[in-house]
PDB file of C-alpha atoms in Angstrom:
ATOM      1  CA  MET A   1     -93.929 176.434  88.091  1.00 84.00           C
ATOM      2  CA  ILE A   2     -90.313 175.163  87.467  1.00 87.00           C
ATOM      3  CA  LEU A   3     -88.165 175.943  90.530  1.00 86.00           C
ATOM      4  CA  ASP A   4     -84.800 174.640  89.320  1.00 86.00           C
ATOM      5  CA  PHE A   5     -83.222 172.858  86.129  1.00 86.00           C
ATOM      6  CA  THR A   6     -80.137 171.362  84.638  1.00 86.00           C
ATOM      7  CA  ILE A   7     -79.014 171.633  81.087  1.00 86.00           C
ATOM      8  CA  SER A   8     -76.360 168.434  80.482  1.00 84.00           C
ATOM      9  CA  ASP A   9     -75.395 166.378  77.752  1.00 82.00           C
ATOM     10  CA  ARG A  10     -77.438 163.730  75.798  1.00 79.00           C
ATOM     11  CA  LYS A  11     -75.913 161.147  77.677  1.00 81.00           C
ATOM     12  CA  PHE A  12     -76.084 161.795  81.434  1.00 83.00           C
ATOM     13  CA  SER A  13     -77.115 159.971  84.888  1.00 86.00           C
ATOM     14  CA  GLU A  14     -80.511 161.137  85.626  1.00 85.00           C
ATOM     15  CA  ARG A  15     -79.750 159.889  89.226  1.00 88.00           C
ATOM     16  CA  SER A  16     -76.921 162.208  89.802  1.00 87.00           C
ATOM     17  CA  GLN A  17     -79.118 165.036  88.356  1.00 88.00           C
ATOM     18  CA  ALA A  18     -81.898 164.116  90.972  1.00 89.00           C
ATOM     19  CA  GLU A  19     -79.120 164.463  93.834  1.00 89.00           C
ATOM     20  CA  VAL A  20     -78.319 167.577  92.496  1.00 88.00           C
ATOM     21  CA  HIS A  21     -81.728 169.154  92.529  1.00 89.00           C
ATOM     22  CA  ILE A  22     -82.190 167.510  96.153  1.00 90.00           C
ATOM     23  CA  LEU A  23     -79.301 169.435  97.637  1.00 88.00           C
ATOM     24  CA  LYS A  24     -80.924 172.803  96.131  1.00 88.00           C
ATOM     25  CA  ILE A  25     -84.263 172.124  97.685  1.00 86.00           C
ATOM     26  CA  ARG A  26     -83.755 173.605 100.981  1.00 82.00           C
ATOM     27  CA  LYS A  27     -82.766 176.980  99.236  1.00 85.00           C
ATOM     28  CA  PHE A  28     -86.470 176.984  97.928  1.00 86.00           C
ATOM     29  CA  ILE A  29     -88.305 175.675 101.112  1.00 84.00           C
ATOM     30  CA  GLN A  30     -86.225 176.336 103.802  1.00 84.00           C
ATOM     31  CA  ASN A  31     -87.447 174.909 106.870  1.00 83.00           C
ATOM     32  CA  HIS A  32     -91.016 174.025 105.372  1.00 88.00           C
ATOM     33  CA  PRO A  33     -91.475 169.997 105.460  1.00 89.00           C
ATOM     34  CA  CYS A  34     -91.209 168.358 102.316  1.00 92.00           C
ATOM     35  CA  ILE A  35     -91.812 164.786 100.434  1.00 94.00           C
ATOM     36  CA  LEU A  36     -89.645 163.480  97.497  1.00 94.00           C
ATOM     37  CA  VAL A  37     -91.816 162.021  94.818  1.00 95.00           C
ATOM     38  CA  LEU A  38     -89.904 160.092  92.108  1.00 93.00           C
ATOM     39  CA  ASP A  39     -90.751 158.215  89.104  1.00 93.00           C
ATOM     40  CA  ARG A  40     -88.916 154.628  88.357  1.00 91.00           C
ATOM     41  CA  GLY A  41     -85.648 154.895  87.404  1.00 88.00           C
ATOM     42  CA  TYR A  42     -84.512 156.837  90.613  1.00 92.00           C
ATOM     43  CA  PRO A  43     -84.596 154.161  93.246  1.00 93.00           C
ATOM     44  CA  SER A  44     -80.999 152.411  94.498  1.00 93.00           C
ATOM     45  CA  SER A  45     -79.006 151.521  97.392  1.00 94.00           C
ATOM     46  CA  PHE A  46     -77.546 155.202  97.353  1.00 93.00           C
ATOM     47  CA  PHE A  47     -80.714 156.816  97.126  1.00 94.00           C
ATOM     48  CA  PHE A  48     -82.249 154.990  99.606  1.00 96.00           C
ATOM     49  CA  LEU A  49     -79.603 155.170 102.194  1.00 95.00           C
ATOM     50  CA  GLU A  50     -78.772 158.714 101.810  1.00 94.00           C
ATOM     51  CA  ARG A  51     -82.386 159.936 102.189  1.00 94.00           C
ATOM     52  CA  LEU A  52     -82.887 157.826 105.451  1.00 96.00           C
ATOM     53  CA  GLN A  53     -79.325 159.422 106.686  1.00 94.00           C
ATOM     54  CA  GLN A  54     -80.543 162.777 105.522  1.00 92.00           C
ATOM     55  CA  GLY A  55     -83.655 162.269 107.432  1.00 92.00           C
ATOM     56  CA  GLN A  56     -85.627 163.223 104.079  1.00 94.00           C
ATOM     57  CA  LYS A  57     -89.151 161.730 103.393  1.00 96.00           C
ATOM     58  CA  PHE A  58     -89.690 160.211 100.006  1.00 96.00           C
ATOM     59  CA  VAL A  59     -92.336 158.185  97.919  1.00 97.00           C
ATOM     60  CA  VAL A  60     -90.762 156.432  94.878  1.00 96.00           C
ATOM     61  CA  ARG A  61     -92.111 154.053  92.457  1.00 96.00           C
ATOM     62  CA  LEU A  62     -90.219 150.937  92.005  1.00 96.00           C
ATOM     63  CA  SER A  63     -89.809 149.169  88.273  1.00 93.00           C
ATOM     64  CA  SER A  64     -90.220 145.572  88.068  1.00 90.00           C
ATOM     65  CA  SER A  65     -86.622 144.694  88.588  1.00 91.00           C
ATOM     66  CA  ASP A  66     -86.020 147.175  91.494  1.00 93.00           C
ATOM     67  CA  PHE A  67     -85.462 145.245  94.604  1.00 95.00           C
ATOM     68  CA  ARG A  68     -87.306 142.222  93.113  1.00 94.00           C
ATOM     69  CA  LYS A  69     -86.618 140.027  95.841  1.00 93.00           C
ATOM     70  CA  GLU A  70     -88.275 142.202  98.218  1.00 95.00           C
ATOM     71  CA  GLN A  71     -91.198 142.674  96.054  1.00 95.00           C
ATOM     72  CA  LEU A  72     -91.901 139.118  95.732  1.00 94.00           C
ATOM     73  CA  ILE A  73     -91.734 137.922  99.400  1.00 92.00           C
ATOM     74  CA  MET A  74     -94.376 140.605 100.158  1.00 94.00           C
ATOM     75  CA  ALA A  75     -97.755 138.890 101.397  1.00 93.00           C
ATOM     76  CA  SER A  76     -99.919 141.858 101.661  1.00 95.00           C
ATOM     77  CA  ALA A  77    -100.380 145.408  99.969  1.00 95.00           C
ATOM     78  CA  ASP A  78     -98.799 147.133 102.607  1.00 96.00           C
ATOM     79  CA  GLU A  79     -95.522 145.799 104.124  1.00 95.00           C
ATOM     80  CA  ASP A  80     -92.324 146.932 106.218  1.00 96.00           C
ATOM     81  CA  VAL A  81     -89.605 145.299 104.177  1.00 96.00           C
ATOM     82  CA  ASP A  82     -85.846 144.659 105.165  1.00 96.00           C
ATOM     83  CA  ILE A  83     -83.612 145.799 102.306  1.00 96.00           C
ATOM     84  CA  GLU A  84     -80.016 143.752 102.690  1.00 96.00           C
ATOM     85  CA  PHE A  85     -77.042 145.270 101.086  1.00 95.00           C
ATOM     86  CA  THR A  86     -75.470 142.243  99.541  1.00 94.00           C
ATOM     87  CA  GLN A  87     -72.122 142.122  97.785  1.00 94.00           C
ATOM     88  CA  ALA A  88     -74.211 142.348  94.598  1.00 93.00           C
ATOM     89  CA  ARG A  89     -75.739 145.709  95.718  1.00 94.00           C
ATOM     90  CA  ILE A  90     -72.640 146.717  96.903  1.00 95.00           C
ATOM     91  CA  ASN A  91     -70.638 146.008  93.834  1.00 94.00           C
ATOM     92  CA  PRO A  92     -71.860 148.844  91.638  1.00 92.00           C
ATOM     93  CA  TYR A  93     -70.016 151.540  94.310  1.00 93.00           C
ATOM     94  CA  ARG A  94     -66.961 149.146  94.724  1.00 90.00           C
ATOM     95  CA  HIS A  95     -64.430 151.772  94.120  1.00 89.00           C
ATOM     96  CA  THR A  96     -66.370 154.444  95.889  1.00 92.00           C
ATOM     97  CA  PRO A  97     -66.529 155.701  99.631  1.00 91.00           C
ATOM     98  CA  PHE A  98     -70.081 154.783  99.661  1.00 93.00           C
ATOM     99  CA  ALA A  99     -69.512 150.966  99.167  1.00 94.00           C
ATOM    100  CA  ASN A 100     -67.900 151.108 102.994  1.00 94.00           C
ATOM    101  CA  ARG A 101     -71.397 152.805 104.092  1.00 94.00           C
ATOM    102  CA  LEU A 102     -73.559 150.183 102.664  1.00 95.00           C
ATOM    103  CA  ARG A 103     -71.225 147.377 104.374  1.00 94.00           C
ATOM    104  CA  GLU A 104     -71.565 149.363 107.722  1.00 94.00           C
ATOM    105  CA  THR A 105     -75.284 149.944 107.425  1.00 95.00           C
ATOM    106  CA  GLY A 106     -75.788 146.354 106.490  1.00 93.00           C
ATOM    107  CA  ARG A 107     -79.439 146.543 105.915  1.00 94.00           C
ATOM    108  CA  ILE A 108     -82.276 149.265 106.098  1.00 96.00           C
ATOM    109  CA  ARG A 109     -86.008 148.730 106.545  1.00 97.00           C
ATOM    110  CA  LEU A 110     -88.547 150.555 103.968  1.00 97.00           C
ATOM    111  CA  ARG A 111     -92.423 150.531 103.435  1.00 97.00           C
ATOM    112  CA  PHE A 112     -93.425 148.741 100.072  1.00 97.00           C
ATOM    113  CA  VAL A 113     -96.812 149.639  98.897  1.00 96.00           C
ATOM    114  CA  GLN A 114     -98.960 148.001  96.214  1.00 96.00           C
ATOM    115  CA  VAL A 115    -101.141 150.038  94.352  1.00 94.00           C
ATOM    116  CA  PRO A 116    -103.733 148.285  91.670  1.00 91.00           C
ATOM    117  CA  LEU A 117    -103.686 149.846  88.132  1.00 87.00           C
ATOM    118  CA  PRO A 118    -105.781 149.032  85.156  1.00 82.00           C
ATOM    119  CA  GLY A 119    -105.587 146.005  83.650  1.00 79.00           C
ATOM    120  CA  HIS A 120    -104.666 144.151  86.433  1.00 82.00           C
ATOM    121  CA  ALA A 121    -101.332 145.543  86.808  1.00 88.00           C
ATOM    122  CA  VAL A 122     -99.819 146.387  90.079  1.00 92.00           C
ATOM    123  CA  GLU A 123     -97.282 149.254  90.829  1.00 94.00           C
ATOM    124  CA  PHE A 124     -95.014 149.013  93.730  1.00 96.00           C
ATOM    125  CA  LEU A 125     -94.085 152.215  95.977  1.00 97.00           C
ATOM    126  CA  ALA A 126     -91.315 152.709  98.343  1.00 97.00           C
ATOM    127  CA  THR A 127     -91.665 154.871 101.055  1.00 97.00           C
ATOM    128  CA  ASN A 128     -90.315 155.820 104.569  1.00 97.00           C
ATOM    129  CA  LEU A 129     -93.714 157.484 105.426  1.00 97.00           C
ATOM    130  CA  SER A 130     -95.473 156.047 108.657  1.00 96.00           C
ATOM    131  CA  ARG A 131     -98.854 154.352 108.625  1.00 96.00           C
ATOM    132  CA  ALA A 132     -99.752 156.765 111.388  1.00 95.00           C
ATOM    133  CA  ASP A 133     -99.268 159.564 109.279  1.00 95.00           C
ATOM    134  CA  PHE A 134    -100.312 158.370 105.646  1.00 96.00           C
ATOM    135  CA  SER A 135    -102.484 155.157 104.787  1.00 96.00           C
ATOM    136  CA  ARG A 136    -101.803 153.131 101.597  1.00 95.00           C
ATOM    137  CA  GLN A 137    -104.695 155.116  99.507  1.00 95.00           C
ATOM    138  CA  GLU A 138    -102.870 158.328 100.683  1.00 96.00           C
ATOM    139  CA  ILE A 139     -99.427 157.092  99.567  1.00 96.00           C
ATOM    140  CA  SER A 140    -101.094 156.297  96.155  1.00 94.00           C
ATOM    141  CA  GLU A 141    -102.593 159.807  95.921  1.00 94.00           C
ATOM    142  CA  LEU A 142     -99.108 161.191  96.975  1.00 94.00           C
ATOM    143  CA  TYR A 143     -97.675 159.819  94.099  1.00 95.00           C
ATOM    144  CA  ARG A 144    -100.006 160.456  91.720  1.00 92.00           C
ATOM    145  CA  LEU A 145     -99.171 164.333  92.447  1.00 90.00           C
ATOM    146  CA  ARG A 146     -96.065 163.577  90.395  1.00 89.00           C
ATOM    147  CA  TRP A 147     -98.226 163.804  87.183  1.00 86.00           C
ATOM    148  CA  GLY A 148     -97.909 167.384  87.212  1.00 85.00           C
ATOM    149  CA  ILE A 149     -94.352 167.095  86.075  1.00 86.00           C
ATOM    150  CA  GLU A 150     -95.368 165.061  83.243  1.00 87.00           C
ATOM    151  CA  THR A 151     -97.887 167.237  82.055  1.00 87.00           C
ATOM    152  CA  ALA A 152     -95.216 169.822  82.327  1.00 89.00           C
ATOM    153  CA  TYR A 153     -92.691 168.008  80.252  1.00 89.00           C
ATOM    154  CA  ASP A 154     -95.815 167.792  77.557  1.00 89.00           C
ATOM    155  CA  THR A 155     -96.352 171.345  77.558  1.00 90.00           C
ATOM    156  CA  LEU A 156     -92.918 172.191  77.447  1.00 91.00           C
ATOM    157  CA  LYS A 157     -91.808 169.829  74.650  1.00 90.00           C
ATOM    158  CA  ASN A 158     -95.273 169.646  72.545  1.00 89.00           C
ATOM    159  CA  LYS A 159     -96.827 173.261  73.086  1.00 89.00           C
ATOM    160  CA  PHE A 160     -93.937 175.482  73.678  1.00 90.00           C
ATOM    161  CA  LEU A 161     -91.753 173.216  70.999  1.00 89.00           C
ATOM    162  CA  LEU A 162     -88.668 172.989  73.363  1.00 89.00           C
ATOM    163  CA  GLU A 163     -86.707 170.736  71.480  1.00 88.00           C
ATOM    164  CA  ASN A 164     -87.416 172.622  68.100  1.00 88.00           C
ATOM    165  CA  PHE A 165     -84.005 174.420  68.724  1.00 89.00           C
ATOM    166  CA  THR A 166     -82.948 177.467  66.753  1.00 88.00           C
ATOM    167  CA  GLY A 167     -79.592 176.437  66.043  1.00 88.00           C
ATOM    168  CA  LYS A 168     -76.876 173.619  66.884  1.00 87.00           C
ATOM    169  CA  LYS A 169     -74.370 175.629  69.012  1.00 91.00           C
ATOM    170  CA  ALA A 170     -74.285 174.631  72.631  1.00 90.00           C
ATOM    171  CA  ILE A 171     -74.946 178.378  73.531  1.00 92.00           C
ATOM    172  CA  LEU A 172     -77.784 178.534  71.325  1.00 92.00           C
ATOM    173  CA  ILE A 173     -79.434 175.922  72.605  1.00 91.00           C
ATOM    174  CA  GLU A 174     -79.141 177.018  76.284  1.00 92.00           C
ATOM    175  CA  GLN A 175     -80.544 180.107  75.394  1.00 93.00           C
ATOM    176  CA  ASP A 176     -83.549 178.332  73.890  1.00 93.00           C
ATOM    177  CA  ILE A 177     -84.047 176.394  76.888  1.00 93.00           C
ATOM    178  CA  LEU A 178     -83.479 179.386  79.282  1.00 93.00           C
ATOM    179  CA  ALA A 179     -86.202 181.428  77.382  1.00 91.00           C
ATOM    180  CA  THR A 180     -88.739 178.445  76.813  1.00 92.00           C
ATOM    181  CA  VAL A 181     -88.442 177.819  80.841  1.00 92.00           C
ATOM    182  CA  CYS A 182     -88.822 181.543  81.306  1.00 91.00           C
ATOM    183  CA  LEU A 183     -92.069 181.721  79.211  1.00 90.00           C
ATOM    184  CA  TYR A 184     -93.591 178.543  80.650  1.00 92.00           C
ATOM    185  CA  ASN A 185     -93.018 180.297  84.154  1.00 92.00           C
ATOM    186  CA  LEU A 186     -94.775 183.331  83.043  1.00 89.00           C
ATOM    187  CA  THR A 187     -97.726 181.425  81.718  1.00 90.00           C
ATOM    188  CA  GLN A 188     -98.332 179.433  84.642  1.00 90.00           C
ATOM    189  CA  ASP A 189     -98.459 182.555  86.733  1.00 88.00           C
ATOM    190  CA  LEU A 190    -100.615 184.113  84.497  1.00 87.00           C
ATOM    191  CA  LEU A 191    -102.880 180.634  84.375  1.00 88.00           C
ATOM    192  CA  ARG A 192    -103.148 180.705  88.256  1.00 86.00           C
ATOM    193  CA  ASP A 193    -104.649 184.450  87.902  1.00 84.00           C
ATOM    194  CA  ALA A 194    -106.898 183.168  85.162  1.00 85.00           C
ATOM    195  CA  GLU A 195    -108.150 180.285  87.018  1.00 84.00           C
ATOM    196  CA  ILE A 196    -109.343 181.989  90.281  1.00 82.00           C
ATOM    197  CA  GLU A 197    -111.144 184.569  87.824  1.00 81.00           C
ATOM    198  CA  GLN A 198    -112.792 181.763  85.792  1.00 80.00           C
ATOM    199  CA  ARG A 199    -113.815 179.664  89.230  1.00 79.00           C
ATOM    200  CA  GLU A 200    -115.412 183.020  90.412  1.00 79.00           C
ATOM    201  CA  LYS A 201    -117.203 183.687  86.944  1.00 77.00           C
ATOM    202  CA  ASN A 202    -118.376 179.902  86.531  1.00 74.00           C
ATOM    203  CA  LYS A 203    -119.136 179.230  90.328  1.00 75.00           C
ATOM    204  CA  ASP A 204    -123.028 179.507  89.642  1.00 75.00           C
ATOM    205  CA  LYS A 205    -122.843 177.525  86.355  1.00 76.00           C
ATOM    206  CA  HIS A 206    -123.464 173.715  86.397  1.00 75.00           C
ATOM    207  CA  TYR A 207    -121.341 171.821  83.801  1.00 76.00           C
ATOM    208  CA  LYS A 208    -121.528 168.038  82.855  1.00 75.00           C
ATOM    209  CA  TYR A 209    -117.463 167.670  83.418  1.00 74.00           C
ATOM    210  CA  GLN A 210    -115.044 170.189  85.787  1.00 74.00           C
ATOM    211  CA  MET A 211    -114.036 172.552  83.540  1.00 78.00           C
ATOM    212  CA  LYS A 212    -110.202 173.960  83.029  1.00 80.00           C
ATOM    213  CA  ILE A 213    -108.189 176.462  81.210  1.00 82.00           C
ATOM    214  CA  ASN A 214    -107.354 175.502  77.903  1.00 85.00           C
ATOM    215  CA  VAL A 215    -103.637 175.543  78.203  1.00 86.00           C
ATOM    216  CA  ASN A 216    -102.962 175.523  74.560  1.00 87.00           C
ATOM    217  CA  MET A 217    -104.950 178.675  73.938  1.00 86.00           C
ATOM    218  CA  ALA A 218    -103.487 180.319  76.716  1.00 87.00           C
ATOM    219  CA  ILE A 219     -99.940 179.835  75.454  1.00 88.00           C
ATOM    220  CA  GLY A 220    -100.813 181.412  71.921  1.00 86.00           C
ATOM    221  CA  VAL A 221    -102.236 184.263  73.972  1.00 86.00           C
ATOM    222  CA  VAL A 222     -99.234 184.874  75.909  1.00 86.00           C
ATOM    223  CA  LYS A 223     -97.123 184.664  72.732  1.00 82.00           C
ATOM    224  CA  ASP A 224     -99.196 187.102  71.020  1.00 82.00           C
ATOM    225  CA  ASP A 225     -99.352 189.954  73.676  1.00 86.00           C
ATOM    226  CA  LEU A 226     -96.180 189.189  75.936  1.00 84.00           C
ATOM    227  CA  ILE A 227     -93.908 191.205  73.893  1.00 84.00           C
ATOM    228  CA  ARG A 228     -96.646 194.263  73.396  1.00 87.00           C
ATOM    229  CA  MET A 229     -96.854 194.126  77.375  1.00 86.00           C
ATOM    230  CA  ALA A 230     -93.130 194.175  77.670  1.00 85.00           C
ATOM    231  CA  LEU A 231     -92.638 197.177  75.290  1.00 88.00           C
ATOM    232  CA  GLU A 232     -95.419 199.253  77.054  1.00 89.00           C
ATOM    233  CA  THR A 233     -93.796 202.072  78.968  1.00 90.00           C
ATOM    234  CA  ASP A 234     -97.032 203.370  80.115  1.00 92.00           C
ATOM    235  CA  PRO A 235     -98.277 201.472  83.354  1.00 91.00           C
ATOM    236  CA  GLY A 236    -102.078 202.020  82.579  1.00 92.00           C
ATOM    237  CA  LYS A 237    -102.113 200.647  79.135  1.00 92.00           C
ATOM    238  CA  ARG A 238     -99.555 197.749  80.442  1.00 91.00           C
ATOM    239  CA  ALA A 239    -102.259 196.986  82.680  1.00 91.00           C
ATOM    240  CA  GLU A 240    -105.131 196.950  80.168  1.00 92.00           C
ATOM    241  CA  ILE A 241    -103.144 194.670  78.253  1.00 89.00           C
ATOM    242  CA  PHE A 242    -102.686 192.260  81.236  1.00 87.00           C
ATOM    243  CA  GLU A 243    -106.403 192.204  82.167  1.00 88.00           C
ATOM    244  CA  GLY A 244    -106.964 191.699  78.087  1.00 88.00           C
ATOM    245  CA  VAL A 245    -104.807 188.613  78.645  1.00 87.00           C
ATOM    246  CA  ILE A 246    -106.429 187.184  81.292  1.00 87.00           C
ATOM    247  CA  ARG A 247    -109.827 187.618  80.347  1.00 86.00           C
ATOM    248  CA  ALA A 248    -108.789 185.906  77.022  1.00 87.00           C
ATOM    249  CA  ILE A 249    -107.318 183.143  78.902  1.00 88.00           C
ATOM    250  CA  THR A 250    -110.351 182.857  81.021  1.00 86.00           C
ATOM    251  CA  ASP A 251    -112.813 182.541  78.165  1.00 83.00           C
ATOM    252  CA  ASN A 252    -111.060 179.602  76.572  1.00 80.00           C
ATOM    253  CA  ILE A 253    -112.105 176.396  78.807  1.00 79.00           C
ATOM    254  CA  VAL A 254    -112.199 172.817  78.252  1.00 77.00           C
ATOM    255  CA  PRO A 255    -113.917 169.815  80.122  1.00 77.00           C
ATOM    256  CA  VAL A 256    -111.719 167.488  82.300  1.00 72.00           C
ATOM    257  CA  ARG A 257    -112.462 163.953  81.380  1.00 69.00           C
ATOM    258  CA  GLU A 258    -110.970 161.602  84.095  1.00 68.00           C
ATOM    259  CA  ASN A 259    -109.298 158.155  83.563  1.00 62.00           C
ATOM    260  CA  ARG A 260    -108.520 158.694  79.600  1.00 62.00           C
ATOM    261  CA  GLN A 261    -105.371 156.508  78.737  1.00 63.00           C
ATOM    262  CA  PHE A 262    -103.498 157.123  75.636  1.00 57.00           C
ATOM    263  CA  GLU A 263    -100.612 154.549  74.269  1.00 64.00           C
ATOM    264  CA  ARG A 264     -97.060 156.578  74.590  1.00 63.00           C
ATOM    265  CA  VAL A 265     -95.544 156.973  71.464  1.00 65.00           C
ATOM    266  CA  ASN A 266     -91.760 157.851  71.454  1.00 66.00           C
ATOM    267  CA  LYS A 267     -89.832 159.720  68.790  1.00 63.00           C
ATOM    268  CA  HIS A 268     -86.350 160.783  68.257  1.00 64.00           C
ATOM    269  CA  PRO A 269     -86.109 164.596  68.602  1.00 57.00           C
ATOM    270  CA  ALA A 270     -84.332 164.698  65.092  1.00 59.00           C
ATOM    271  CA  ILE A 271     -87.361 163.028  63.510  1.00 63.00           C
ATOM    272  CA  LYS A 272     -89.878 165.353  65.226  1.00 66.00           C
ATOM    273  CA  HIS A 273     -87.937 168.707  65.143  1.00 65.00           C
ATOM    274  CA  PRO A 274     -85.704 168.289  61.719  1.00 64.00           C
ATOM    275  CA  ALA A 275     -82.941 171.072  61.230  1.00 59.00           C
ATOM    276  CA  SER A 276     -84.044 171.636  57.696  1.00 54.00           C
ATOM    277  CA  LYS A 277     -87.605 172.438  58.601  1.00 55.00           C
ATOM    278  CA  LYS A 278     -87.498 174.995  61.475  1.00 56.00           C
ATOM    279  CA  HIS A 279     -90.972 176.235  62.827  1.00 59.00           C
ATOM    280  CA  SER A 280     -91.257 180.013  63.136  1.00 51.00           C
ATOM    281  CA  PHE A 281     -92.357 179.826  67.269  1.00 51.00           C
TER     282      PHE A 281
END
């Protein structure tokens, strides 16, 4: 479920947008505790100091060049590391008030965790979660929870065709994005209801693999019946349509095959969705 999103120009700072989202978190979760989980590209001196001073817990992946010096001095797979705010790390902020905060703070201490990946690779995670609360394995599992964001982007781009805009004007693009996110959230809501029914329906069946709802089929069902459901004025008939949607979604299940990997292929949106060949969806 997408709780918040922003629409910006193509050239924008993802780090700045992350700060915008973080400021809004309390509106959604109120006083409930939370842990921020972020991918590579977000770690910075600003990010770490801001989170520590705000008392916000986090797990963030480091790229091979992020705080490289600290990565190299690790003697074990789980260590507390001192990060010094050297002049080189202060320079990117030298014309901002944040530079003085870095100088005054001097250094911070974070926990760095190494996680082995297939092919003898290792990923580095930085966190301020204590070992008393989370083991190294649990830190790794926390980071894996971020995978839902990747699958959400895949669904938005490749199943809902988010980038296949109906026009070139900013207002049309914004309208397409808002409508797609709304439809995505509605589909996710229906999927949760269908998953509950599917588990109950198949609880006595024994499959070779764990089964899950076929999201692609679910999107097709919602696309076909959403307008009928919205236009129906009779509550009883609308409920029948809704129940039919849930049944249709529940009947389409696929196996979950773990540890599959595919090579990532990046395509420019203009090539993927040429303006001269618009899809009907």
